[in-house]
Amino acid sequence: AAGRGAEGKESSSEEEDEEEAEGQEQERLLGKQVEWVASGPPGKTGLGHVGPAEQQQQRRRHRLELAFLLCSGCTTLGFLVLLVIILTSHGEASLESPSPKGSSATVSSSTGAPHIFLLLADDVGMADLGFASEEMRGLTNTIDSMAESGILLTRYYVQATCTPSRASLLSGMYPSSIGMQHDIIHPTSPWGLDTSQPLLPELLAAAGYATHMVGKWHLGHHSPALLPGARGFDSMLGYLCDSEGYFSHQNIDEKVASSGEFYKDMIFSTLANYSFAQHDGVFSDLLYLQRFNTILHQYASIDTPPLFFYFSFQNVHSPADTVHSSWLTDDQRAALAVLKASLAASGSDDEELRYAVAGLVAMLDYSVGSIVDAVQDLGMLDNSIFIFSSDNGGCTVNGQSNGYYRGQKWFLFEGGVRAHAFVWGPGVLGVSQGGVEYSGLMHVSDWLPTLLDASGSDSESSSSMDGMTQWSALLACQASASTTSIQCTSGPRSELLVHLDSYSYLGSPSSSSSSLPRAALIVGDMKYISAEYCVGWLSKVPEAAESVLGAEWTCDTTTCGSPADSGSSSTADYLFNLTADPYEANDLSAVLVALSTDMKTRVQALASSSEVVPKWKAPDNAAYSYWDANDEFIAPWDL
């Protein structure tokens, strides 16, 4: 049932019938894997898009349609499933009204601490969500509503690639402080996030939380000690490496020598053990939603501990596998049709790829809505906090878009390191009718101390971290909200180290260092970038950049990979005023020489005082023989 690539420009009725049949087959495959008693409603049932009344009706229809599909000629058990679905198809509400008449009573955890749902998207660019892109309008109504009624973070930074961002997210540290700044973890990489570094799930578990995750790990897997179950998660269902097929769950870069097939990458990890999970043919969002629903039902009572759930989405990372329109809401299907017509009219060479990515964006939104629906249906919403973030900027060659922001994934310009993020929790934070924007500087490392603070945990453990708690600033910002939109600018940060890596991309990082660190530092309005490869505007060109295109457009890279492989051999230093020039068109390094020198000195001082040697090690081909002996699954080999 794999569907690599985008849909064609115009589907014939035969193709549409085939797509519908494949969508139904996905639902059938998912239904076969549902743990009925533990999970309650299977698959998409009980889950759906949050929004106005008409969209709630769509969700009810989805539930009933799937119920009848699953119960066609079924046994008594099937009818019981249908009954559960019908009984859970009430009590839905819009994001603006979290506790309406008919909704479930609020269920608090045994400690009163809030449930925390950390939703991390993969490679979502600055122009890939509806509230920030006219092109994507109508595809992300749930995410848009949460961002608009919660706290939108408008100066939020991540790392330029997956592994460093995820390391920073879960450790509360800058990657350069823990040796995770250099490259990403590849399937045969014999290194990972140091086991001596306490992680968010471990600290929350110590505070009484149950901790679970689904999706992408990407923090090391050559040893069992690096797996999620050994790093504080009670359970994890997902994949270990950077990318894989949404249907096949096979790594798209590593092939089995004897067969030419790709290695499988899907495990179930617990504290005690790990096992290989065979789920080929089931789209990842549906698989992870089912697992989420299973876990959620276990903690939906007052005598259970608070829940921390890390939903590490595969969307919208490559490959751009096809999302079946039958999984989406009517509104999303209509928005996709409009986008398809617009792309066809534009004559873009990337028309099919962009359309496929839009489908993954729509499915991301559907999944977020499904999560919120399930939490609300079980009466947990009023005591829950939701965090949404992307791990890095979009990769334009893979169909994502960063709009007018310069650069892309892997690079230190805004298109690579600036991301969309928001905090939403109507029962904990309240609901803003006018919109709240928090423009205080915030880094992905801040989530760990912020969430510890929000949970009421002892925050002493975070005092030595690079991350800073933003919880008080966020609460103060939300408290000042009214029916009109507001922007809060006051936060704990005046400086943010976006990136620091003193080691060359070529060869072993321990033996080949550069004379000046490849780095990015923000102080107030100013951003200094050192030793960065040349890249311009890859999605849209801002008017302010037109005068420099002759000098810099020719050096663009067309790949998302190590800058050393981008075709550009030269590096340079840059200085930008992000308030006046958010798209980085006006380099001030030759104008504000003294300031540029000061920031350069600051970067060099940080490299000398806080940067540690990267954990990076050369690939280990010994992995292959172990994987071959274990049904061609990627797994730890250093036992």
XYZ file of C-alpha atoms in Angstrom, residues 167-481:
315
model
C 18.944 16.636 21.931
C 18.411 20.230 23.047
C 14.663 19.740 23.480
C 14.980 16.783 25.834
C 18.154 17.838 27.673
C 17.622 21.567 28.219
C 21.151 22.164 26.934
C 22.722 23.771 23.908
C 23.966 20.948 21.641
C 27.519 22.320 21.840
C 27.448 21.863 25.631
C 26.756 18.135 25.367
C 28.645 17.163 22.203
C 25.560 16.915 19.969
C 26.330 19.893 17.715
C 28.048 18.042 14.891
C 26.079 16.316 12.105
C 23.061 14.058 12.635
C 22.857 10.446 13.712
C 22.817 8.123 10.712
C 21.666 4.482 10.782
C 25.196 3.142 11.352
C 26.351 5.937 13.684
C 27.948 4.440 16.836
C 27.242 7.472 19.019
C 24.360 9.266 20.691
C 23.196 11.512 23.497
C 25.303 10.727 26.558
C 23.518 8.530 29.084
C 24.836 10.677 31.939
C 22.750 13.610 30.708
C 19.355 13.732 32.503
C 16.458 14.075 30.072
C 12.993 15.590 30.369
C 11.141 12.245 30.643
C 13.497 11.102 33.410
C 13.007 14.296 35.386
C 9.233 14.215 34.945
C 9.150 10.536 35.907
C 10.984 11.441 39.110
C 8.235 13.990 39.740
C 5.557 11.309 39.459
C 4.671 11.479 35.761
C 3.926 8.581 33.443
C 5.993 9.112 30.294
C 5.280 7.763 26.810
C 6.182 8.628 23.243
C 5.504 7.709 19.639
C 7.357 8.575 16.449
C 10.897 9.646 15.683
C 13.744 9.212 18.201
C 17.016 10.123 16.393
C 19.185 10.486 19.497
C 21.211 7.299 19.206
C 20.530 3.591 18.929
C 23.782 1.633 18.598
C 23.457 0.547 22.235
C 20.293 -0.476 24.120
C 21.274 2.094 26.775
C 20.487 4.865 24.275
C 16.939 3.759 23.454
C 13.906 5.719 24.705
C 12.944 3.042 27.218
C 16.334 3.462 28.873
C 16.110 7.273 28.815
C 13.013 7.789 30.918
C 10.102 6.734 28.713
C 7.763 4.055 30.031
C 7.110 3.086 26.426
C 7.912 4.175 22.886
C 6.554 2.990 19.560
C 8.389 4.482 16.630
C 11.545 4.638 14.567
C 15.158 5.273 15.467
C 16.711 7.076 12.502
C 16.098 10.218 10.465
C 13.563 9.189 7.833
C 11.528 6.297 6.488
C 8.503 5.522 4.357
C 5.186 6.512 5.934
C 3.653 3.212 4.817
C 6.623 0.842 4.574
C 8.436 1.970 7.761
C 11.687 1.236 5.963
C 14.699 3.519 6.147
C 15.007 5.193 2.748
C 18.815 5.311 2.768
C 19.939 1.866 3.905
C 19.499 -1.195 1.674
C 20.013 -4.861 2.495
C 22.944 -6.059 0.378
C 21.507 -9.510 -0.309
C 18.000 -8.468 -1.370
C 18.115 -4.807 -2.316
C 15.232 -4.148 0.089
C 15.436 -1.281 2.549
C 16.046 -2.029 6.213
C 12.984 -1.768 8.461
C 12.989 0.772 11.267
C 10.218 0.346 13.835
C 10.601 -0.710 17.455
C 8.640 -0.925 20.665
C 10.868 0.149 23.548
C 10.254 -0.108 27.289
C 12.474 0.163 30.338
C 12.860 -3.609 30.457
C 13.375 -4.429 26.802
C 12.746 -3.582 23.169
C 11.215 -5.510 20.313
C 10.743 -5.090 16.591
C 7.331 -3.816 15.503
C 5.956 -5.073 12.193
C 3.471 -2.491 10.914
C 4.264 -2.216 7.219
C 1.354 -0.984 5.118
C -0.148 1.242 7.845
C 0.355 4.985 7.501
C 2.406 6.286 10.429
C -0.100 8.892 11.676
C -2.843 6.278 11.957
C -0.517 3.852 13.699
C 0.675 6.423 16.234
C -2.829 7.757 16.896
C -3.964 4.266 17.742
C -1.079 3.848 20.181
C -1.791 7.290 21.662
C -5.424 6.340 22.204
C -4.362 3.132 23.930
C -2.127 5.001 26.359
C -4.580 7.823 26.962
C -7.332 5.517 28.181
C -4.965 4.151 30.821
C -4.559 7.569 32.452
C -8.070 9.000 32.179
C -9.018 8.690 35.826
C -8.366 10.721 38.935
C -6.247 8.053 40.629
C -3.643 7.837 37.855
C -0.420 9.861 37.652
C -0.120 12.890 35.370
C 0.808 11.998 31.810
C 3.679 13.306 29.710
C 3.209 12.261 26.095
C 5.821 13.105 23.456
C 4.225 12.840 19.992
C 7.196 13.077 17.643
C 5.517 13.325 14.239
C 7.015 12.014 11.028
C 5.195 14.763 9.082
C 6.353 16.472 6.949
C 9.802 14.938 6.455
C 10.585 13.261 3.148
C 9.596 10.993 1.463
C 6.399 12.759 0.396
C 4.155 9.707 0.520
C 0.566 10.190 -0.569
C -2.098 10.934 2.029
C -5.463 9.463 1.080
C -8.107 12.159 0.964
C -10.642 9.864 2.668
C -8.736 10.396 5.930
C -9.222 14.172 5.853
C -12.113 16.478 6.628
C -14.317 17.995 3.931
C -12.690 21.380 4.531
C -9.237 19.957 4.033
C -10.200 18.186 0.825
C -11.650 21.443 -0.500
C -8.477 23.351 0.429
C -6.313 20.730 -1.288
C -8.392 21.076 -4.454
C -7.851 24.839 -4.432
C -4.127 24.380 -3.888
C -3.904 21.831 -6.684
C -5.522 24.227 -9.137
C -3.264 27.062 -8.001
C -0.111 24.971 -8.384
C -1.199 23.818 -11.847
C -1.784 27.413 -12.916
C 1.632 28.499 -11.637
C 3.487 26.033 -13.848
C 5.912 25.228 -11.041
C 8.356 22.380 -11.613
C 7.725 21.260 -8.044
C 3.943 21.207 -8.361
C 3.419 17.530 -7.547
C 5.927 17.524 -4.690
C 4.418 20.601 -3.060
C 0.937 19.097 -3.354
C 2.133 15.899 -1.686
C 3.704 17.879 1.157
C 0.419 19.765 1.549
C -1.287 16.409 2.076
C 1.194 15.581 4.829
C 0.545 19.004 6.376
C -3.208 18.325 6.303
C -2.673 14.936 7.926
C -0.506 16.564 10.593
C -3.373 18.905 11.410
C -5.896 16.079 11.398
C -3.686 14.188 13.843
C -3.313 17.194 16.159
C -7.090 17.598 16.133
C -7.449 13.900 16.858
C -5.187 14.191 19.870
C -7.107 17.156 21.282
C -10.422 15.423 20.633
C -9.329 12.313 22.495
C -8.015 14.305 25.455
C -11.263 16.260 25.643
C -13.504 13.213 25.263
C -11.852 11.670 28.320
C -12.267 14.818 30.423
C -8.562 15.613 30.595
C -8.474 18.833 28.554
C -8.948 21.348 31.381
C -5.840 20.018 33.117
C -3.599 19.731 30.055
C -0.864 21.754 28.378
C -0.059 21.361 24.682
C 3.253 22.406 23.142
C 3.614 22.514 19.362
C 6.952 23.037 17.602
C 8.879 22.094 14.493
C 12.375 20.658 14.940
C 14.021 22.821 12.267
C 13.285 24.820 9.142
C 11.869 23.352 5.960
C 13.929 21.644 3.281
C 12.907 23.305 0.034
C 14.171 20.565 -2.243
C 11.811 18.183 -0.419
C 8.780 20.408 -0.990
C 8.668 22.444 2.219
C 8.682 26.236 2.148
C 10.179 28.899 4.392
C 8.432 31.751 2.598
C 10.539 34.904 2.524
C 12.958 33.641 5.163
C 16.461 33.071 3.907
C 18.024 29.635 3.725
C 16.658 26.271 4.765
C 17.312 23.243 6.939
C 21.021 22.696 7.709
C 21.846 26.425 7.440
C 22.045 29.138 10.103
C 19.922 31.750 8.349
C 16.382 32.206 9.634
C 14.887 29.687 7.207
C 16.902 26.941 8.893
C 16.674 27.849 12.579
C 13.452 29.796 13.091
C 10.335 27.725 13.662
C 6.661 28.027 14.473
C 5.679 27.129 18.021
C 2.867 27.785 20.454
C 1.574 26.857 23.899
C -2.100 25.987 24.328
C -4.050 24.865 27.379
C -7.512 26.381 27.822
C -7.954 25.077 31.354
C -4.445 25.944 32.533
C -3.629 29.076 30.549
C -7.094 30.260 29.609
C -8.281 31.101 26.104
C -7.358 34.290 24.270
C -10.096 35.663 22.034
C -7.867 38.246 20.398
C -4.596 36.379 20.083
C -1.458 36.491 22.197
C 1.983 36.756 20.657
C 5.046 36.260 22.811
C 8.067 37.885 21.181
C 10.541 37.229 23.956
C 13.563 35.280 22.748
C 13.020 31.556 23.217
C 15.125 28.513 22.344
C 14.199 24.858 22.046
C 16.374 24.143 25.114
C 13.976 26.281 27.180
C 11.208 23.691 27.054
C 12.739 21.412 29.680
C 12.986 23.995 32.498
C 9.717 25.588 31.354
C 7.788 22.318 31.537
C 9.387 21.373 34.849
C 8.209 24.722 36.155
C 4.718 24.211 34.714
C 4.479 20.761 36.298
C 5.345 22.094 39.744
C 8.478 19.931 39.821
C 11.587 20.893 41.732
C 13.375 23.106 39.224
C 16.738 23.000 41.010
C 17.932 20.396 38.520
C 17.507 22.933 35.716
C 19.645 25.624 37.339
C 22.795 24.449 35.578
C 21.147 24.120 32.177
C 21.495 26.397 29.169
C 17.721 26.493 28.856
C 15.736 29.066 30.831
C 12.235 28.668 32.195
C 9.769 30.824 30.308
C 6.740 29.724 32.316
C 6.315 32.874 34.425
C 6.690 35.082 31.361
C 4.126 33.019 29.450
C 1.645 33.122 32.336
C 2.062 36.866 32.659
C 1.578 37.297 28.938
C -1.613 35.235 28.895
C -2.969 36.981 31.991
C -2.807 40.333 30.209
C -4.804 39.079 27.221
